[in-house]
Amino acid sequence: MADELKAAGAICYLPDGKKTYFLILRSAKTGEWGPPKGHSEEGETELETAVRELYEEAGVRRVSFTPGFREILKYTVEKKGKTLNKEVALYLCKLDDDDVRISPEHTEAHFATLDEIEQLVPHEDLREVFRRAAAFVKAN
């Protein structure tokens, strides 16, 4: 039985006229692009984790989460020779502006179109979350 790792994060979007841009960060460790997210601390709710990680990784303090959007990603990770089941809850967050200050955990921040997400984000399940977020934004 593998241990459980809980994490949460935010699919952040910035509407600009007819286009919607999504915040992605490039990991300093892996070079992969993805949303701000991280492990939950003891006693934190998913939303509290998402808010904290958004501030720690992107410097975004004012957050406006969109009700009705919550996606779960499940996958396994290897950590210290052990296989762990990881579950990441992702919430949709509308940003007021593109003022982002990345942490040392990341080398770049980029506001990407959905087409760019398809090219830059390496994991299909995560690209699908961005597609669902884009459809949710468009429908609401």
XYZ file of C-alpha atoms in Angstrom:
140
model
C 0.000 0.000 0.000
C 1.535 3.286 -1.071
C 1.422 6.354 1.140
C -0.808 9.293 0.227
C 0.441 12.771 -0.635
C -2.104 15.585 -0.741
C -1.513 18.767 -2.695
C -3.502 21.653 -4.098
C -3.056 24.503 -6.502
C -4.667 27.043 -8.755
C -5.404 27.244 -12.436
C -5.097 31.031 -12.690
C -6.544 32.880 -15.632
C -6.407 36.436 -16.868
C -9.142 37.473 -19.308
C -8.054 39.926 -21.992
C -10.827 40.828 -24.390
C -11.730 37.701 -26.352
C -8.645 35.781 -25.166
C -7.964 34.031 -21.885
C -4.440 33.564 -20.615
C -3.380 31.000 -18.013
C -0.502 31.398 -15.588
C 2.088 28.646 -15.823
C 5.392 28.446 -13.975
C 8.571 26.640 -15.045
C 9.970 24.388 -12.320
C 13.604 25.082 -11.432
C 14.002 21.393 -10.533
C 12.467 19.676 -13.592
C 12.111 22.455 -16.174
C 8.451 21.475 -16.620
C 5.645 24.018 -16.928
C 2.595 23.836 -14.669
C 0.266 25.788 -12.413
C 1.189 27.024 -8.929
C 0.641 24.051 -6.616
C 2.203 22.302 -3.673
C 1.845 19.906 -0.787
C -0.729 20.505 1.896
C 0.523 21.290 5.372
C -1.017 19.544 8.363
C -4.496 20.855 9.127
C -4.848 22.860 5.908
C -7.897 22.615 3.690
C -7.366 22.246 -0.066
C -8.295 25.886 -0.630
C -5.941 27.080 2.123
C -3.135 25.117 0.456
C -3.994 26.597 -2.953
C -4.007 30.148 -1.541
C -0.695 29.644 0.289
C 1.016 28.050 -2.713
C -0.217 30.791 -5.038
C 1.322 33.388 -2.739
C 4.566 31.453 -2.133
C 5.177 30.516 -5.768
C 3.760 33.502 -7.675
C 3.506 36.315 -5.123
C -0.245 36.609 -5.726
C -2.006 37.712 -2.550
C -5.483 38.729 -3.737
C -7.297 35.716 -5.067
C -10.785 35.249 -6.415
C -11.659 31.580 -6.802
C -14.409 30.680 -9.249
C -17.123 28.604 -7.544
C -17.997 25.265 -9.103
C -14.571 24.332 -10.509
C -12.484 21.658 -8.775
C -10.445 19.109 -10.659
C -8.493 16.239 -9.120
C -5.321 14.752 -10.588
C -4.071 11.412 -9.273
C -0.687 9.917 -10.066
C 2.245 8.177 -8.404
C 5.593 9.721 -7.537
C 8.861 8.240 -6.345
C 10.240 9.864 -3.205
C 13.197 8.525 -1.214
C 12.820 5.107 -2.811
C 9.117 4.853 -2.007
C 6.143 4.953 -4.371
C 3.567 7.460 -3.198
C 0.031 8.114 -4.446
C -0.342 11.839 -5.034
C -3.672 13.637 -5.256
C -3.741 17.257 -6.412
C -6.882 19.402 -6.140
C -6.891 22.284 -8.618
C -9.168 25.300 -8.287
C -9.912 28.017 -10.814
C -8.709 31.488 -9.903
C -9.288 34.754 -11.753
C -6.419 37.231 -11.550
C -6.853 41.001 -11.614
C -3.535 41.636 -13.368
C -0.335 39.974 -14.557
C 1.744 41.085 -11.548
C 3.552 37.860 -10.627
C 6.700 37.406 -8.536
C 8.086 33.881 -8.835
C 9.840 32.060 -6.023
C 13.261 30.382 -6.317
C 11.316 27.140 -6.996
C 10.693 28.471 -10.519
C 12.741 30.023 -13.289
C 9.953 31.646 -15.339
C 6.318 32.672 -15.285
C 4.283 32.852 -18.474
C 0.718 33.805 -19.304
C -0.122 31.199 -21.922
C -2.965 30.730 -24.351
C -4.600 27.307 -24.445
C -2.648 26.582 -27.668
C 0.609 27.317 -25.825
C -0.491 25.122 -22.906
C -0.859 22.250 -25.405
C 2.773 22.757 -26.438
C 4.398 23.623 -23.096
C 2.688 21.517 -20.423
C 4.128 17.991 -20.649
C 1.384 15.953 -18.960
C -1.840 15.143 -20.822
C -3.952 14.929 -17.650
C -2.833 18.434 -16.664
C -3.451 19.791 -20.186
C -6.974 18.364 -19.896
C -7.523 20.336 -16.661
C -6.520 23.523 -18.494
C -8.952 22.634 -21.334
C -11.752 22.129 -18.808
C -10.843 25.418 -17.113
C -10.982 27.245 -20.458
C -14.383 25.732 -21.248
C -15.634 26.634 -17.746
C -14.452 30.249 -18.128
C -16.091 30.511 -21.567
C -19.400 29.076 -20.310
C -19.565 31.363 -17.286
